[in-house]
Amino acid sequence: MKILTCTTPGTLAYGTADMPTLNPGNALLKIKRIGICGTDLHAFEGTQPFFSYPRVLGHELAAELIDAGGAEGFTEGEAVTFIPYFNCGHCIACRSGKPNCCVNIRVCGVHTDGGMAEYLQVPANLLVHGEGLSFDELALVEPLAIGAHGIRRADVKPGEFVLVIGAGPIGLGIMEFARIAGAKVIAADVNEQRLAFCSDNLKVDYTINVKSEDVTERLKEITNGDMPTVIIDATGNQKAINSAFLYLAHGGRYVLVGLQRDELIVSHPEFHKRESTLMSSRNATREDFEHVISSMKSGLVNPQTYITHRVKFDEVKDNFESWLNPANGVIKAIVEV
Ligand SMILES: [Zn+2]
Ligand SMILES: [Zn+2]
């Protein structure tokens, strides 16, 4: 079968591999769609801290089920996606129903070879039914589930002001699920084009350009002086993350979905006087995947909003570098296999 490997940072190479020989408990998938995400792009650039090379990338996948590997209720030929966070099943997080932050987690396409291939085997217990969604839609479930998980972590209540910082693909998903939770959504970014996208396509209530506007003043104006009770970072930018502690309402929750390498720096009095709750949000769980799928089925999320670029598997290598260029306006590039 054909595969595409990131051999070293900056280099992708097509090759062939043997068909997977199924390990016990694994299901066999015929890959149909691959969504390209920031993680893949950073791996290609060599800026993703957890990567080793060579690596077959790709974790946002839609597939036809070839062999269910004993998974109950799944039938060969059905359209599926799967949870690409391979967990150990016995650590403290797994025992506490939080496989998304398993101590021994192996993310498909990050720590193990992923789906830039014709076939892939995955643990059968991580399969997710397609529920009649298209392959395009199924490839978008995982990145949207990251956003859904962040909103669930924040326990967003209807009517709350939720500030989402960073309007990249993950931030957009967070905004969608904040809106679905009934929040009044404020999108903040440095890029005017992305903010316009949030207003036009996601119908966010407010936008703030962090570069050209006084963020604190705008937030006061929008929230009648209260400031947002929930802030979610989707930038992974240290300066943005540290600044946002000061935007939080007293009694509020701050959730970090984005990740950066350095320290969190906050004035303790500022943090303390708010009785701030700080959380990280890592990956997503089956509950989040199911919430995304039901939101797509009921039309609350339109997946086509996100797909800006589309190529065939043979064309990935030639196009990959262009997806790194912000000028090309990529939200989600989809590969058809
Ligand atoms: Zn991703
Ligand atoms: Zn575990």
CSV table of C-alpha atoms and ligand atoms in Angstrom, one decimal:
chain,number,residue,atom,x,y,z
A,1,MET,CA,0.0,0.0,0.0
A,2,LYS,CA,1.0,3.6,-0.6
A,3,ILE,CA,2.1,5.8,2.3
A,4,LEU,CA,3.4,9.3,2.7
A,5,THR,CA,6.2,9.7,5.3
A,6,CYS,CA,7.6,12.8,6.9
A,7,THR,CA,11.2,11.5,6.8
A,8,THR,CA,12.9,14.6,8.4
A,9,PRO,CA,11.6,18.1,9.1
A,10,GLY,CA,10.9,19.7,5.7
A,11,THR,CA,10.8,16.5,3.8
A,12,LEU,CA,7.8,14.3,2.7
A,13,ALA,CA,8.3,11.2,0.7
A,14,TYR,CA,5.9,8.8,-0.9
A,15,GLY,CA,6.7,5.1,-0.4
A,16,THR,CA,5.1,1.7,-0.1
A,17,ALA,CA,4.5,-0.4,3.0
A,18,ASP,CA,3.1,-3.9,3.6
A,19,MET,CA,-0.6,-4.1,4.4
A,20,PRO,CA,-1.0,-4.0,8.2
A,21,THR,CA,-1.1,-7.4,9.9
A,22,LEU,CA,-3.8,-7.0,12.5
A,23,ASN,CA,-2.8,-7.1,16.1
A,24,PRO,CA,-5.4,-8.7,18.5
A,25,GLY,CA,-8.1,-6.1,19.4
A,26,ASN,CA,-7.3,-3.9,16.4
A,27,ALA,CA,-9.6,-2.9,13.6
A,28,LEU,CA,-8.5,-2.3,10.0
A,29,LEU,CA,-9.5,0.9,8.2
A,30,LYS,CA,-9.4,1.9,4.6
A,31,ILE,CA,-8.6,5.6,4.8
A,32,LYS,CA,-10.9,7.9,2.8
A,33,ARG,CA,-10.2,11.4,4.1
A,34,ILE,CA,-7.3,13.0,6.0
A,35,GLY,CA,-7.7,16.4,7.6
A,36,ILE,CA,-4.4,18.4,7.9
A,37,CYS,CA,-3.9,20.2,11.1
A,38,GLY,CA,-1.5,22.5,12.9
A,39,THR,CA,0.2,19.5,14.5
A,40,ASP,CA,1.0,18.0,11.1
A,41,LEU,CA,2.3,21.4,9.8
A,42,HIS,CA,4.5,21.9,12.9
A,43,ALA,CA,5.8,18.3,12.6
A,44,PHE,CA,6.8,19.1,9.0
A,45,GLU,CA,8.4,22.3,10.1
A,46,GLY,CA,10.2,20.5,12.9
A,47,THR,CA,8.7,22.7,15.6
A,48,GLN,CA,6.5,20.0,17.2
A,49,PRO,CA,8.3,19.1,20.5
A,50,PHE,CA,7.0,15.4,20.7
A,51,PHE,CA,8.0,14.3,17.3
A,52,SER,CA,10.5,11.8,16.1
A,53,TYR,CA,11.2,11.0,12.5
A,54,PRO,CA,10.5,9.3,10.2
A,55,ARG,CA,6.8,9.5,11.0
A,56,VAL,CA,3.6,8.9,8.9
A,57,LEU,CA,1.5,11.9,9.9
A,58,GLY,CA,-2.3,12.2,9.9
A,59,HIS,CA,-4.8,11.8,12.8
A,60,GLU,CA,-7.9,13.5,11.6
A,61,LEU,CA,-9.3,10.6,9.7
A,62,ALA,CA,-12.4,9.2,8.1
A,63,ALA,CA,-12.4,5.7,6.9
A,64,GLU,CA,-14.3,2.6,5.6
A,65,LEU,CA,-14.2,-0.2,8.2
A,66,ILE,CA,-12.7,-3.3,6.6
A,67,ASP,CA,-12.3,-5.5,9.7
A,68,ALA,CA,-14.0,-4.5,12.9
A,69,GLY,CA,-11.5,-6.4,15.1
A,70,GLY,CA,-14.3,-7.7,17.2
A,71,ALA,CA,-15.8,-4.3,18.0
A,72,GLU,CA,-19.4,-4.9,19.0
A,73,GLY,CA,-22.1,-3.2,16.9
A,74,PHE,CA,-19.7,-2.3,14.1
A,75,THR,CA,-20.2,-3.7,10.6
A,76,GLU,CA,-17.7,-4.1,7.8
A,77,GLY,CA,-18.1,-1.4,5.1
A,78,GLU,CA,-19.5,1.2,7.4
A,79,ALA,CA,-18.1,4.7,7.5
A,80,VAL,CA,-16.2,5.4,10.7
A,81,THR,CA,-13.9,7.8,12.4
A,82,PHE,CA,-11.9,6.9,15.6
A,83,ILE,CA,-10.4,8.5,18.7
A,84,PRO,CA,-6.7,8.9,17.8
A,85,TYR,CA,-5.5,9.0,21.4
A,86,PHE,CA,-4.3,5.5,22.1
A,87,ASN,CA,-4.5,5.1,25.8
A,88,CYS,CA,-3.1,2.4,28.2
A,89,GLY,CA,-6.3,1.6,30.0
A,90,HIS,CA,-4.7,1.1,33.4
A,91,CYS,CA,-3.1,4.3,34.6
A,92,ILE,CA,-4.7,6.7,37.0
A,93,ALA,CA,-6.2,8.9,34.2
A,94,CYS,CA,-7.6,5.9,32.4
A,95,ARG,CA,-9.1,4.5,35.6
A,96,SER,CA,-10.7,7.9,36.3
A,97,GLY,CA,-12.4,8.0,32.9
A,98,LYS,CA,-10.0,10.5,31.4
A,99,PRO,CA,-8.2,8.5,28.7
A,100,ASN,CA,-7.6,11.8,26.9
A,101,CYS,CA,-4.8,12.6,29.4
A,102,CYS,CA,-3.5,9.0,29.8
A,103,VAL,CA,-0.1,8.9,31.4
A,104,ASN,CA,1.1,6.6,28.6
A,105,ILE,CA,-0.8,8.2,25.8
A,106,ARG,CA,0.3,7.6,22.2
A,107,VAL,CA,-1.4,9.9,19.7
A,108,CYS,CA,-1.8,8.3,16.3
A,109,GLY,CA,0.2,10.3,13.7
A,110,VAL,CA,2.3,11.9,16.5
A,111,HIS,CA,3.8,9.2,18.6
A,112,THR,CA,2.9,6.3,16.3
A,113,ASP,CA,2.5,6.2,12.5
A,114,GLY,CA,-0.8,7.8,11.4
A,115,GLY,CA,-3.2,7.8,8.5
A,116,MET,CA,-1.3,9.2,5.5
A,117,ALA,CA,-1.6,5.7,4.1
A,118,GLU,CA,-4.2,3.6,2.3
A,119,TYR,CA,-4.8,1.4,5.3
A,120,LEU,CA,-4.4,1.8,9.1
A,121,GLN,CA,-5.0,-0.4,12.1
A,122,VAL,CA,-6.3,1.1,15.2
A,123,PRO,CA,-7.6,-0.2,18.6
A,124,ALA,CA,-11.1,-1.5,17.9
A,125,ASN,CA,-12.4,0.1,21.2
A,126,LEU,CA,-11.6,3.5,19.8
A,127,LEU,CA,-13.8,3.3,16.7
A,128,VAL,CA,-16.7,5.8,16.4
A,129,HIS,CA,-19.8,5.2,14.3
A,130,GLY,CA,-20.2,7.5,11.3
A,131,GLU,CA,-23.9,8.0,12.0
A,132,GLY,CA,-24.7,8.7,8.3
A,133,LEU,CA,-22.2,11.6,8.1
A,134,SER,CA,-20.1,12.0,5.0
A,135,PHE,CA,-16.4,11.2,4.9
A,136,ASP,CA,-15.6,15.0,4.8
A,137,GLU,CA,-17.7,15.5,7.9
A,138,LEU,CA,-16.1,12.6,9.7
A,139,ALA,CA,-12.6,13.9,9.1
A,140,LEU,CA,-13.6,17.1,10.9
A,141,VAL,CA,-14.9,15.4,14.0
A,142,GLU,CA,-11.6,15.1,15.8
A,143,PRO,CA,-10.5,18.8,15.5
A,144,LEU,CA,-13.9,19.9,16.5
A,145,ALA,CA,-14.0,17.5,19.5
A,146,ILE,CA,-10.9,19.4,20.8
A,147,GLY,CA,-13.1,22.5,21.0
A,148,ALA,CA,-16.1,20.7,22.4
A,149,HIS,CA,-13.8,19.3,25.1
A,150,GLY,CA,-12.5,22.8,26.1
A,151,ILE,CA,-16.1,24.0,26.4
A,152,ARG,CA,-17.1,21.0,28.5
A,153,ARG,CA,-14.0,21.6,30.8
A,154,ALA,CA,-15.1,25.2,31.3
A,155,ASP,CA,-18.7,24.0,32.0
A,156,VAL,CA,-20.1,26.9,30.0
A,157,LYS,CA,-23.6,28.0,31.0
A,158,PRO,CA,-26.1,29.8,28.7
A,159,GLY,CA,-25.8,33.5,28.7
A,160,GLU,CA,-22.1,33.6,29.9
A,161,PHE,CA,-19.6,35.7,28.1
A,162,VAL,CA,-16.9,33.4,26.7
A,163,LEU,CA,-13.8,35.0,25.3
A,164,VAL,CA,-12.0,32.7,22.8
A,165,ILE,CA,-8.5,33.9,22.0
A,166,GLY,CA,-7.1,32.7,18.7
A,167,ALA,CA,-9.2,32.2,15.6
A,168,GLY,CA,-7.3,29.3,14.0
A,169,PRO,CA,-9.1,26.0,13.3
A,170,ILE,CA,-9.1,24.9,17.0
A,171,GLY,CA,-10.3,28.4,18.2
A,172,LEU,CA,-13.1,28.3,15.6
A,173,GLY,CA,-14.3,24.9,16.9
A,174,ILE,CA,-14.2,26.3,20.5
A,175,MET,CA,-16.4,29.2,19.3
A,176,GLU,CA,-18.9,26.9,17.7
A,177,PHE,CA,-19.3,24.8,20.9
A,178,ALA,CA,-19.5,27.9,23.1
A,179,ARG,CA,-22.3,29.2,20.9
A,180,ILE,CA,-24.0,25.8,21.0
A,181,ALA,CA,-23.7,25.9,24.9
A,182,GLY,CA,-25.7,29.2,24.7
A,183,ALA,CA,-22.7,31.5,25.5
A,184,LYS,CA,-22.3,35.0,24.2
A,185,VAL,CA,-19.1,34.5,22.2
A,186,ILE,CA,-16.3,37.0,21.9
A,187,ALA,CA,-13.6,36.2,19.4
A,188,ALA,CA,-10.1,37.7,19.7
A,189,ASP,CA,-7.3,37.5,17.2
A,190,VAL,CA,-4.6,39.6,15.6
A,191,ASN,CA,-5.8,38.8,12.1
A,192,GLU,CA,-8.7,40.9,10.7
A,193,GLN,CA,-9.5,38.3,8.0
A,194,ARG,CA,-9.9,35.6,10.6
A,195,LEU,CA,-12.1,37.8,12.7
A,196,ALA,CA,-14.3,38.6,9.7
A,197,PHE,CA,-14.6,34.8,9.2
A,198,CYS,CA,-15.8,34.4,12.8
A,199,SER,CA,-18.5,37.1,12.3
A,200,ASP,CA,-19.6,36.0,8.9
A,201,ASN,CA,-19.5,32.2,9.2
A,202,LEU,CA,-19.7,31.4,12.9
A,203,LYS,CA,-22.0,34.2,13.8
A,204,VAL,CA,-19.9,35.1,16.9
A,205,ASP,CA,-21.4,38.0,18.9
A,206,TYR,CA,-18.3,40.2,19.2
A,207,THR,CA,-14.8,40.3,17.7
A,208,ILE,CA,-11.7,42.1,19.1
A,209,ASN,CA,-8.6,42.8,17.1
A,210,VAL,CA,-5.9,42.4,19.8
A,211,LYS,CA,-3.4,44.3,17.6
A,212,SER,CA,-5.4,47.4,17.0
A,213,GLU,CA,-7.8,47.6,19.9
A,214,ASP,CA,-7.5,48.1,23.7
A,215,VAL,CA,-8.7,44.6,24.8
A,216,THR,CA,-9.5,45.4,28.4
A,217,GLU,CA,-11.6,48.5,27.4
A,218,ARG,CA,-13.5,46.5,24.7
A,219,LEU,CA,-14.2,43.6,27.1
A,220,LYS,CA,-15.5,46.1,29.7
A,221,GLU,CA,-17.7,47.6,27.1
A,222,ILE,CA,-19.1,44.3,25.9
A,223,THR,CA,-19.6,42.7,29.3
A,224,ASN,CA,-21.0,45.9,31.1
A,225,GLY,CA,-17.8,46.0,33.2
A,226,ASP,CA,-18.0,42.4,34.4
A,227,MET,CA,-15.3,40.9,32.1
A,228,PRO,CA,-15.7,37.4,30.6
A,229,THR,CA,-16.5,34.6,33.1
A,230,VAL,CA,-14.8,32.1,30.8
A,231,ILE,CA,-11.7,32.6,28.8
A,232,ILE,CA,-10.3,29.9,26.5
A,233,ASP,CA,-6.9,30.2,24.9
A,234,ALA,CA,-6.4,28.7,21.5
A,235,THR,CA,-3.2,30.5,20.5
A,236,GLY,CA,-0.5,28.6,22.3
A,237,ASN,CA,1.3,31.9,22.4
A,238,GLN,CA,3.0,32.6,25.7
A,239,LYS,CA,2.4,36.4,25.7
A,240,ALA,CA,-1.3,36.0,24.8
A,241,ILE,CA,-1.7,33.3,27.5
A,242,ASN,CA,-0.1,35.4,30.2
A,243,SER,CA,-2.0,38.6,29.3
A,244,ALA,CA,-5.4,36.9,29.4
A,245,PHE,CA,-5.2,36.2,33.2
A,246,LEU,CA,-6.0,39.9,33.6
A,247,TYR,CA,-9.1,39.8,31.3
A,248,LEU,CA,-10.9,37.2,33.5
A,249,ALA,CA,-14.0,38.1,35.5
A,250,HIS,CA,-13.8,37.7,39.3
A,251,GLY,CA,-14.9,34.1,40.0
A,252,GLY,CA,-14.1,33.1,36.4
A,253,ARG,CA,-12.5,30.1,34.7
A,254,TYR,CA,-9.5,30.2,32.3
A,255,VAL,CA,-9.0,27.1,30.1
A,256,LEU,CA,-5.8,26.5,28.1
A,257,VAL,CA,-6.4,24.5,25.0
A,258,GLY,CA,-3.4,25.9,23.2
A,259,LEU,CA,0.0,24.7,24.4
A,260,GLN,CA,3.4,26.5,24.4
A,261,ARG,CA,6.8,25.4,25.7
A,262,ASP,CA,7.6,28.0,28.4
A,263,GLU,CA,6.3,29.2,31.8
A,264,LEU,CA,3.0,30.6,32.7
A,265,ILE,CA,3.6,33.9,34.3
A,266,VAL,CA,0.9,35.6,36.3
A,267,SER,CA,0.8,38.1,39.2
A,268,HIS,CA,-0.3,36.1,42.2
A,269,PRO,CA,-2.4,38.9,43.6
A,270,GLU,CA,-4.2,39.3,40.2
A,271,PHE,CA,-4.8,35.6,40.1
A,272,HIS,CA,-5.9,35.4,43.7
A,273,LYS,CA,-8.2,38.3,43.9
A,274,ARG,CA,-10.4,36.8,41.2
A,275,GLU,CA,-10.4,33.4,42.8
A,276,SER,CA,-9.5,32.3,39.3
A,277,THR,CA,-9.8,28.7,38.2
A,278,LEU,CA,-7.1,27.7,35.7
A,279,MET,CA,-7.4,24.5,33.7
A,280,SER,CA,-5.7,22.8,30.8
A,281,SER,CA,-7.8,20.9,28.2
A,282,ARG,CA,-6.1,18.1,26.5
A,283,ASN,CA,-7.4,16.1,23.5
A,284,ALA,CA,-11.0,15.0,23.8
A,285,THR,CA,-13.1,12.0,25.0
A,286,ARG,CA,-15.7,9.8,23.3
A,287,GLU,CA,-18.4,12.0,24.9
A,288,ASP,CA,-16.9,15.0,22.9
A,289,PHE,CA,-16.7,13.0,19.7
A,290,GLU,CA,-20.4,12.0,20.1
A,291,HIS,CA,-21.4,15.6,20.9
A,292,VAL,CA,-19.7,16.8,17.7
A,293,ILE,CA,-21.4,14.1,15.6
A,294,SER,CA,-24.8,14.9,17.0
A,295,SER,CA,-24.2,18.6,16.5
A,296,MET,CA,-23.3,18.0,12.9
A,297,LYS,CA,-26.4,15.7,12.4
A,298,SER,CA,-28.7,18.4,13.8
A,299,GLY,CA,-27.1,21.1,11.6
A,300,LEU,CA,-25.7,23.1,14.4
A,301,VAL,CA,-22.3,22.8,12.8
A,302,ASN,CA,-21.7,23.1,9.1
A,303,PRO,CA,-18.5,21.2,8.3
A,304,GLN,CA,-18.2,22.8,4.9
A,305,THR,CA,-17.4,26.1,6.6
A,306,TYR,CA,-14.0,24.7,7.5
A,307,ILE,CA,-12.9,23.1,4.4
A,308,THR,CA,-10.9,25.7,2.4
A,309,HIS,CA,-8.5,23.4,0.5
A,310,ARG,CA,-8.9,19.9,-1.0
A,311,VAL,CA,-6.3,17.7,-2.8
A,312,LYS,CA,-5.8,14.0,-3.8
A,313,PHE,CA,-3.4,11.8,-1.8
A,314,ASP,CA,-0.8,12.0,-4.7
A,315,GLU,CA,-0.9,15.8,-4.5
A,316,VAL,CA,-0.2,16.2,-0.7
A,317,LYS,CA,3.6,16.4,-1.1
A,318,ASP,CA,3.5,19.3,-3.6
A,319,ASN,CA,0.9,21.3,-1.6
A,320,PHE,CA,2.0,20.8,2.0
A,321,GLU,CA,4.4,23.7,2.1
A,322,SER,CA,1.8,26.1,0.8
A,323,TRP,CA,-0.6,25.3,3.6
A,324,LEU,CA,2.0,26.7,6.0
A,325,ASN,CA,1.7,30.1,4.4
A,326,PRO,CA,-0.9,32.2,6.3
A,327,ALA,CA,-1.5,34.2,3.1
A,328,ASN,CA,-3.2,31.1,1.6
A,329,GLY,CA,-6.0,31.4,4.2
A,330,VAL,CA,-6.0,27.7,5.0
A,331,ILE,CA,-8.5,26.7,7.7
A,332,LYS,CA,-8.8,23.0,6.9
A,333,ALA,CA,-7.1,21.2,4.0
A,334,ILE,CA,-8.7,17.8,3.3
A,335,VAL,CA,-7.0,15.0,1.5
A,336,GLU,CA,-9.0,12.5,-0.5
A,337,VAL,CA,-7.5,9.0,-0.6
B,1,ZN,ZN,-5.4,17.8,14.6
B,2,ZN,ZN,-3.7,5.4,30.7
